Short mmCIF file of C-alpha atoms and ligand atoms in Angstrom, two decimals:
data_model
loop_
_atom_site.label_atom_id
_atom_site.label_comp_id
_atom_site.label_asym_id
_atom_site.label_seq_id
_atom_site.Cartn_x
_atom_site.Cartn_y
_atom_site.Cartn_z
CA MET A 27 0.34 0.18 0.06
CA LYS A 28 1.35 3.23 -0.82
CA LYS A 29 2.38 5.32 1.59
CA GLU A 30 0.56 9.01 2.51
CA LYS A 31 2.55 12.03 3.28
CA ILE A 32 1.24 14.45 6.02
CA GLN A 33 2.39 17.71 5.58
CA ILE A 34 3.55 19.18 8.08
CA PHE A 35 2.46 22.99 8.74
CA ASP A 36 4.76 24.83 11.15
CA THR A 37 3.92 27.96 13.38
CA SER A 38 6.87 28.68 15.08
CA LEU A 39 7.01 31.67 14.12
CA ARG A 40 3.18 32.40 14.67
CA ASP A 41 1.72 30.15 17.91
CA GLY A 42 5.38 29.78 18.70
CA GLU A 43 5.89 33.56 18.68
CA GLN A 44 2.94 33.54 21.83
CA SER A 45 5.29 31.52 24.20
CA PRO A 46 5.11 34.06 26.92
CA GLY A 47 8.03 36.30 26.66
CA CYS A 48 8.81 35.36 23.12
CA SER A 49 9.89 38.19 21.22
CA LEU A 50 11.29 37.63 17.87
CA ASN A 51 12.58 40.81 15.09
CA THR A 52 11.61 40.14 11.35
CA ASN A 53 15.60 39.49 11.10
CA LYS A 54 15.25 36.39 13.05
CA LYS A 55 12.29 35.55 11.68
CA VAL A 56 13.33 35.77 8.13
CA GLU A 57 16.76 33.56 9.45
CA ILE A 58 14.20 31.12 11.21
CA ALA A 59 12.16 30.88 8.06
CA LYS A 60 14.66 30.20 5.35
CA GLU A 61 16.17 27.03 8.68
CA LEU A 62 12.55 25.99 8.71
CA GLU A 63 11.85 25.59 4.38
CA TYR A 64 15.59 23.91 4.18
CA LEU A 65 13.71 21.63 6.78
CA GLY A 66 10.96 20.45 4.76
CA VAL A 67 8.65 21.68 6.39
CA ASP A 68 5.43 22.33 3.84
CA VAL A 69 3.87 25.62 5.25
CA ILE A 70 5.22 28.36 7.87
CA GLU A 71 3.02 30.46 9.17
CA ALA A 72 4.87 33.54 9.52
CA GLY A 73 2.87 35.19 11.94
CA PHE A 74 -0.29 37.54 12.04
CA PRO A 75 0.49 40.12 10.04
CA VAL A 76 -2.81 42.90 11.59
CA SER A 77 -1.33 42.53 15.01
CA SER A 78 1.04 45.03 14.68
CA PRO A 79 3.45 46.53 11.73
CA GLY A 80 6.35 44.84 13.60
CA ASP A 81 4.65 41.60 12.16
CA TYR A 82 3.56 42.59 8.74
CA LYS A 83 6.99 43.21 8.12
CA SER A 84 7.53 40.01 9.11
CA VAL A 85 5.31 38.42 7.10
CA GLU A 86 6.74 40.64 4.04
CA LYS A 87 9.66 39.38 4.13
CA ILE A 88 9.08 35.89 4.18
CA SER A 89 7.14 36.47 1.25
CA GLU A 90 9.74 37.39 -0.70
CA SER A 91 12.59 34.92 0.69
CA ILE A 92 11.05 32.06 0.72
CA ASN A 93 10.51 30.06 -2.39
CA ASN A 94 9.29 26.66 -2.31
CA THR A 95 6.95 26.34 1.16
CA ILE A 96 3.52 27.72 1.91
CA VAL A 97 3.89 30.95 3.42
CA CYS A 98 0.94 31.54 5.64
CA ALA A 99 -0.94 34.60 7.63
CA LEU A 100 -3.14 34.73 9.86
CA SER A 101 -6.03 36.01 10.98
CA ARG A 102 -9.59 36.22 12.68
CA ALA A 103 -12.75 36.78 10.52
CA VAL A 104 -12.31 39.91 9.91
CA LYS A 105 -12.64 42.49 7.57
CA THR A 106 -9.61 44.29 7.80
CA ASP A 107 -7.49 41.33 9.20
CA ILE A 108 -8.29 39.14 5.51
CA GLU A 109 -7.36 42.81 3.99
CA ILE A 110 -4.43 43.51 5.79
CA ALA A 111 -2.54 39.60 6.05
CA GLY A 112 -3.86 39.50 2.10
CA GLU A 113 -1.27 42.17 1.13
CA SER A 114 1.28 41.41 3.05
CA LEU A 115 1.56 37.74 1.25
CA LYS A 116 1.54 39.56 -2.21
CA LYS A 117 4.97 38.50 -2.32
CA ALA A 118 5.13 35.53 -1.56
CA LYS A 119 4.89 32.76 -4.02
CA LEU A 120 2.81 30.13 -2.26
CA PRO A 121 0.54 32.60 -0.28
CA ARG A 122 -1.94 30.80 2.34
CA ILE A 123 -4.22 32.92 4.14
CA HIS A 124 -5.60 31.28 7.89
CA THR A 125 -8.45 32.72 8.79
CA GLY A 126 -11.10 31.58 10.60
CA ILE A 127 -13.68 32.35 13.86
CA GLY A 128 -14.33 30.57 17.49
CA THR A 129 -17.10 27.57 17.02
CA SER A 130 -18.15 26.13 20.50
CA ASN A 131 -20.28 27.49 22.66
CA TRP A 132 -18.08 29.06 25.35
CA HIS A 133 -16.39 31.71 21.43
CA ILE A 134 -20.22 31.64 20.46
CA LYS A 135 -21.79 33.17 23.82
CA TYR A 136 -18.80 34.75 25.47
CA LYS A 137 -16.25 36.33 23.05
CA PHE A 138 -18.92 36.93 20.81
CA ASN A 139 -22.05 37.04 22.50
CA SER A 140 -23.95 36.03 18.96
CA THR A 141 -25.27 33.18 17.62
CA PRO A 142 -24.44 29.63 16.35
CA ASP A 143 -25.63 31.03 12.57
CA LYS A 144 -24.52 34.63 13.10
CA ILE A 145 -20.71 33.04 13.19
CA LEU A 146 -21.56 30.41 10.44
CA GLU A 147 -22.53 33.66 8.23
CA ARG A 148 -18.96 35.41 9.24
CA ALA A 149 -17.14 32.43 8.85
CA ILE A 150 -18.42 32.31 4.96
CA ASN A 151 -17.88 35.94 4.61
CA ALA A 152 -14.56 35.38 5.76
CA VAL A 153 -13.56 32.55 3.37
CA LYS A 154 -15.49 34.58 0.43
CA LEU A 155 -13.38 37.78 1.03
CA ALA A 156 -9.61 35.62 1.83
CA LYS A 157 -10.23 33.78 -1.75
CA LYS A 158 -10.19 37.45 -3.68
CA TYR A 159 -6.60 37.18 -2.62
CA VAL A 160 -5.38 33.99 -2.20
CA GLU A 161 -6.43 31.20 -3.90
CA ASP A 162 -5.55 28.81 -1.09
CA VAL A 163 -7.90 29.61 1.62
CA GLU A 164 -7.29 27.78 5.30
CA PHE A 165 -9.75 27.85 8.06
CA TYR A 166 -9.72 27.51 11.12
CA ALA A 167 -13.13 26.81 14.13
CA GLU A 168 -11.37 28.14 16.73
CA ASP A 169 -12.29 25.77 20.09
CA ALA A 170 -13.41 22.25 17.77
CA GLY A 171 -11.64 20.60 20.81
CA ARG A 172 -14.91 21.58 22.67
CA THR A 173 -17.21 22.60 19.75
CA GLU A 174 -20.81 20.22 18.98
CA ASN A 175 -20.22 18.56 16.23
CA ASN A 176 -22.50 18.48 13.90
CA PHE A 177 -22.27 22.60 14.10
CA LEU A 178 -18.48 21.73 12.98
CA LEU A 179 -19.97 19.26 10.57
CA LYS A 180 -22.26 22.12 8.97
CA ILE A 181 -19.53 24.80 9.88
CA CYS A 182 -17.11 22.93 7.48
CA GLU A 183 -19.17 21.91 4.90
CA LYS A 184 -20.43 25.59 4.19
CA VAL A 185 -16.89 26.86 4.25
CA ILE A 186 -15.55 24.08 1.45
CA GLN A 187 -18.81 24.95 -0.22
CA TYR A 188 -17.18 28.23 -0.16
CA GLY A 189 -13.96 27.47 -1.50
CA ALA A 190 -11.23 26.38 1.85
CA THR A 191 -8.65 24.77 0.41
CA VAL A 192 -7.95 23.19 4.47
CA ILE A 193 -10.03 23.19 7.62
CA ASN A 194 -8.06 23.01 10.50
CA ILE A 195 -9.93 21.41 13.90
CA PRO A 196 -7.85 23.06 16.92
CA ASP A 197 -8.16 21.87 20.17
CA THR A 198 -7.53 25.56 21.14
CA THR A 199 -7.81 24.85 25.35
CA GLY A 200 -5.89 21.26 24.95
CA PHE A 201 -8.86 19.38 26.41
CA CYS A 202 -9.64 16.05 24.05
CA LEU A 203 -8.54 13.02 24.99
CA PRO A 204 -7.27 11.45 21.73
CA GLU A 205 -9.87 8.77 21.20
CA GLU A 206 -12.49 11.41 21.44
CA TYR A 207 -10.18 13.86 19.51
CA GLY A 208 -9.32 10.65 16.79
CA LYS A 209 -13.51 10.65 16.69
CA LYS A 210 -13.85 14.03 15.65
CA ILE A 211 -11.71 14.07 13.16
CA ARG A 212 -13.26 11.00 11.90
CA PHE A 213 -16.56 12.24 12.33
CA LEU A 214 -16.06 14.80 10.07
CA LYS A 215 -13.98 12.97 7.29
CA GLU A 216 -17.13 9.91 7.03
CA ASN A 217 -20.30 13.41 7.18
CA VAL A 218 -18.89 16.47 5.88
CA GLN A 219 -19.81 16.71 2.45
CA GLY A 220 -17.09 17.88 0.08
CA ILE A 221 -14.95 16.92 2.47
CA HIS A 222 -12.16 15.70 -0.94
CA LYS A 223 -12.19 18.80 -1.68
CA VAL A 224 -10.05 19.94 1.18
CA ILE A 225 -7.17 18.88 3.98
CA LEU A 226 -8.22 17.92 7.47
CA SER A 227 -5.83 19.53 9.24
CA THR A 228 -4.84 19.30 13.33
CA HIS A 229 -3.84 21.74 15.71
CA CYS A 230 -3.75 20.95 18.88
CA HIS A 231 -2.06 22.42 21.93
CA ASN A 232 -0.37 21.08 25.35
CA ASP A 233 -3.17 22.22 28.66
CA LEU A 234 -2.14 18.26 29.17
CA GLY A 235 0.12 17.04 27.67
CA LEU A 236 -1.68 15.27 24.61
CA ALA A 237 -0.70 17.89 22.24
CA THR A 238 1.19 15.21 20.33
CA ALA A 239 -0.65 12.22 21.24
CA ASN A 240 -4.51 14.40 19.61
CA SER A 241 -2.41 15.05 16.46
CA LEU A 242 -1.15 11.17 16.14
CA TYR A 243 -5.01 10.49 16.66
CA GLY A 244 -5.99 12.89 14.49
CA ILE A 245 -4.42 11.50 11.46
CA ILE A 246 -4.84 8.05 12.43
CA ASN A 247 -8.42 9.19 11.35
CA GLY A 248 -7.89 11.17 7.94
CA ALA A 249 -6.35 14.64 9.24
CA ARG A 250 -2.98 14.56 6.32
CA GLN A 251 -1.90 17.84 8.21
CA VAL A 252 -0.53 19.19 11.74
CA GLU A 253 0.19 22.45 13.22
CA CYS A 254 2.91 22.63 15.46
CA THR A 255 6.15 24.17 15.94
CA VAL A 256 9.83 23.55 16.87
CA ASN A 257 10.75 22.66 20.64
CA GLY A 258 6.89 22.19 21.43
CA ILE A 259 6.65 26.57 21.96
CA GLY A 260 3.42 27.64 22.14
CA GLU A 261 0.54 30.07 23.35
CA ARG A 262 0.20 28.62 27.92
CA ALA A 263 1.37 25.01 27.74
CA GLY A 264 2.63 25.37 23.61
CA ASN A 265 1.99 23.68 20.60
CA THR A 266 2.48 19.79 19.39
CA SER A 267 6.16 19.70 18.74
CA LEU A 268 7.78 19.55 15.40
CA GLU A 269 10.21 16.65 16.48
CA GLU A 270 8.37 14.78 18.22
CA ILE A 271 4.79 13.73 16.08
CA VAL A 272 7.59 13.60 12.82
CA MET A 273 9.56 11.74 14.42
CA ILE A 274 6.78 8.93 15.44
CA ILE A 275 5.64 8.93 11.99
CA LYS A 276 9.07 7.69 10.83
CA GLN A 277 9.44 5.88 13.47
CA ASN A 278 5.97 3.36 12.86
CA LYS A 279 5.86 2.45 9.48
CA HIS A 280 3.41 0.57 9.89
CA LEU A 281 0.97 4.27 9.78
CA ASN A 282 2.34 3.61 6.35
CA LEU A 283 2.82 7.64 6.37
CA PHE A 284 5.02 9.68 5.77
CA THR A 285 6.76 13.57 5.98
CA ASN A 286 9.16 15.95 3.91
CA ILE A 287 10.88 16.32 6.66
CA ASN A 288 14.84 15.86 7.36
CA THR A 289 14.79 14.48 10.21
CA LYS A 290 18.83 14.88 10.80
CA LYS A 291 18.38 18.39 10.52
CA ILE A 292 15.89 18.66 13.58
CA THR A 293 18.65 18.81 16.91
CA PHE A 294 20.36 21.70 14.80
CA ILE A 295 16.76 23.17 13.98
CA SER A 296 15.76 23.12 17.73
CA ASN A 297 19.40 24.89 19.08
CA PHE A 298 19.25 26.52 16.50
CA ILE A 299 14.77 28.39 17.38
CA SER A 300 16.44 27.58 21.57
CA LYS A 301 19.16 30.66 21.17
CA LEU A 302 16.61 32.47 19.31
CA THR A 303 14.01 32.90 21.29
CA GLU A 304 15.52 32.20 24.46
CA ILE A 305 13.70 29.77 25.43
CA THR A 306 15.22 26.70 26.54
CA VAL A 307 14.57 23.33 26.16
CA PRO A 308 14.27 21.23 28.70
CA ALA A 309 16.47 18.34 29.74
CA ASN A 310 14.46 15.85 29.45
CA LYS A 311 11.96 17.77 26.49
CA ALA A 312 11.49 14.30 24.00
CA ILE A 313 14.26 14.18 21.00
CA VAL A 314 15.53 17.46 21.62
CA GLY A 315 16.49 17.71 25.18
CA PHE A 316 19.86 17.54 25.66
CA ASN A 317 19.44 14.13 28.05
CA ALA A 318 17.26 12.19 24.96
CA PHE A 319 19.96 10.59 24.13
CA SER A 320 22.28 10.35 27.65
CA HIS A 321 22.39 7.09 30.03
CA SER A 322 23.05 7.61 33.71
CA SER A 323 21.89 4.34 35.83
CA GLY A 324 24.58 1.83 35.61
CA ILE A 325 21.98 -1.22 34.45
CA HIS A 326 21.38 1.31 30.81
CA GLN A 327 24.64 1.63 30.25
CA ASP A 328 25.73 -1.79 30.40
CA GLY A 329 23.18 -2.63 28.38
CA ILE A 330 23.90 0.19 25.77
CA ILE A 331 27.85 -0.44 25.34
CA LYS A 332 27.00 -4.53 24.83
CA ARG A 333 23.88 -2.95 22.28
CA LYS A 334 22.38 0.49 21.84
CA GLU A 335 18.89 -0.90 21.15
CA THR A 336 18.70 -2.49 24.41
CA TYR A 337 17.55 1.21 25.56
CA GLU A 338 17.60 3.36 22.60
CA SER A 339 14.74 2.70 20.14
CA ILE A 340 15.03 5.78 18.12
CA ASN A 341 19.10 6.07 16.95
CA PRO A 342 20.00 9.38 17.68
CA LYS A 343 21.77 9.67 13.93
CA ASP A 344 18.89 9.75 12.56
CA VAL A 345 18.20 13.32 14.34
CA GLY A 346 21.26 14.83 13.41
CA VAL A 347 23.04 13.06 16.92
CA HIS A 348 26.32 12.15 16.57
CA GLN A 349 25.74 9.63 18.85
CA SER A 350 24.57 9.54 22.51
CA SER A 351 25.76 9.74 25.38
CA ILE A 352 27.06 7.57 28.79
CA ILE A 353 26.96 10.01 31.61
CA LEU A 354 28.98 8.99 34.82
CA THR A 355 26.93 9.55 37.81
CA ALA A 356 27.09 7.32 41.52
CA ARG A 357 23.98 5.89 40.16
CA SER A 358 26.93 4.53 37.33
CA GLY A 359 28.87 1.04 37.08
CA ARG A 360 32.34 0.01 36.83
CA ALA A 361 30.97 -1.53 32.89
CA ALA A 362 30.31 2.46 31.89
CA LEU A 363 33.48 3.10 33.96
CA ASN A 364 35.94 0.96 31.72
CA TYR A 365 34.02 2.30 28.90
CA ARG A 366 34.87 5.50 28.89
CA TYR A 367 38.11 5.38 30.31
CA GLU A 368 38.33 3.91 26.34
CA LYS A 369 36.76 6.76 24.90
CA LEU A 370 39.39 8.91 26.69
CA GLY A 371 42.80 6.44 25.39
CA PHE A 372 43.35 4.59 28.60
CA PHE A 373 42.76 0.31 28.51
CA LEU A 374 42.22 -0.86 31.51
CA ASN A 375 42.17 -4.38 32.87
CA ARG A 376 39.48 -5.26 35.17
CA ASN A 377 41.53 -5.88 38.43
CA SER A 378 41.75 -2.20 38.24
CA ILE A 379 38.50 -0.98 37.35
CA ASP A 380 37.75 -2.71 40.44
CA ARG A 381 40.20 -0.87 41.76
CA ILE A 382 39.19 2.48 40.63
CA TYR A 383 35.75 2.69 41.57
CA PRO A 384 35.16 2.64 44.74
CA ILE A 385 37.59 5.93 44.08
CA PHE A 386 35.46 7.08 41.72
CA LEU A 387 31.75 6.67 42.96
CA GLU A 388 33.30 8.58 46.04
CA TYR A 389 33.77 11.87 43.61
CA ALA A 390 30.79 10.91 41.89
CA ASP A 391 28.38 10.55 45.02
CA LYS A 392 29.56 14.45 45.43
CA LYS A 393 29.52 15.41 42.38
CA LYS A 394 26.21 15.49 39.85
CA GLU A 395 28.45 14.14 37.23
CA ILE A 396 31.64 13.14 36.93
CA THR A 397 34.04 14.52 33.50
CA ASP A 398 36.70 13.37 31.46
CA GLU A 399 39.31 15.67 33.55
CA GLU A 400 38.33 14.82 36.68
CA LEU A 401 38.25 10.99 35.21
CA LYS A 402 42.21 11.45 34.14
CA ILE A 403 42.31 13.10 38.08
CA ILE A 404 40.81 10.15 39.38
CA LEU A 405 43.34 7.39 38.14
CA LYS A 406 46.56 9.87 38.47
CA ASN A 407 45.30 10.10 41.80
CA SER A 408 44.29 6.79 42.14
CA ASN A 409 46.46 3.38 43.72
CA ILE A 410 47.66 2.44 40.51
CA ASN A 411 49.50 5.20 41.05
CA ASN A 412 51.66 4.35 44.24
CA ASP A 413 54.99 2.72 43.71
CA ASN A 414 53.39 -0.63 44.79
CA ASP A 415 51.29 -0.71 41.64
CA GLN A 416 53.94 0.88 39.07
CA LYS A 417 54.47 -2.47 37.16
CA ARG A 418 50.47 -3.41 37.00
CA TYR A 419 49.21 -0.39 36.48
CA ARG A 420 51.94 0.40 33.38
CA ASN A 421 51.31 -3.27 32.84
CA SER A 422 47.38 -2.52 32.69
CA ILE A 423 47.20 0.71 31.15
CA GLU A 424 48.34 2.03 27.72
CA ILE A 425 48.26 5.34 27.10
CA LYS A 426 46.64 5.91 23.18
CA CYS A 427 47.20 9.91 23.09
O1 KIV B 20 -5.20 27.50 19.29
C1 KIV B 20 -5.94 28.50 18.04
O2 KIV B 20 -6.89 27.61 17.86
C2 KIV B 20 -5.08 29.06 17.13
C3 KIV B 20 -6.02 29.43 16.13
C4 KIV B 20 -5.94 30.67 15.78
C5 KIV B 20 -5.50 28.61 14.38
O3 KIV B 20 -3.66 28.98 17.14
ZN1 ZN B 21 -2.75 27.47 18.79
#
């Protein structure tokens, strides 16, 4: 069976930039957009042009600089938003307007003080107007996660009639459980008239830590675009993280799906965006955290040294990490100690390792992690260096570098 493509819609520069404390100037945004294109994303959401002159300029500059990737601008279902989004995309080779409105009762009643019929009308008018500027119009039903499915169906049918090319079903508040979100997508896929004319998109927030799982259930049930951000940055607890969803698709061949992402560039883009946004990636973050390929307990280290697959299901090279690391802590065993000495060029026999190990543990109990320099000091200061042991030391250690 032929594999189906999942489009990666990166919104690091729009939803990602909504992370508290994050602000990117135009130059940085253009640099990031170029790297995203190089990474292989299908769509770059460049900004929300009506929100500020700076954001308008960023969308304009990104439109000029990007050649083979769709450049998308966000707007509300508001006339001036759409007009300004259309203007900002004038120079884009592949422009898309992303317009939409809140569809849940929470939004209709409290945000808009409106009615479902009026919301439907605004959705139609927004798509109609956006179509005057660009062919490619994505419609978002904000808070779709908490929107009643029958109303969602109605609004989807209408925006398809008026020419929407993509329909985004955001779980704006990170409310859904994966199965529930998957069912919503399946319901739309099976019941909306004309659904074959559009791509269904997921846009999941991470308030309960379920963003990636929800996106996964979305694509398993028929969505063919995932909206995500590098490092999962974004409003509140963030968005689905690009690296997670891409690697899930790559690792699970039975899903019969693929993306266009060059996964070997994932670590680079993660570091690059972390540096430019000044948002630190947590050490234990899946795929791109500093510890994602570090092993520190003795049992794991022993297994990894014997065969990597014992404790690694992802090949670090696939995401651009040269090799996994063995971190020496008080939980490490002799195998790891020996491994690290060998890496430094010291080939110790079993006897010597047995003698150094308790000294190493004494150091390790006082410190979080033992460095290469400290290993050399431990070796130098160990009894192995005593006159009595010189011979044995010389016999058992071959210094290679
Ligand atoms: O989370 C959300 O609903 C959004 C929309 C504006 C697409 O970011
Ligand atoms: Zn969002």
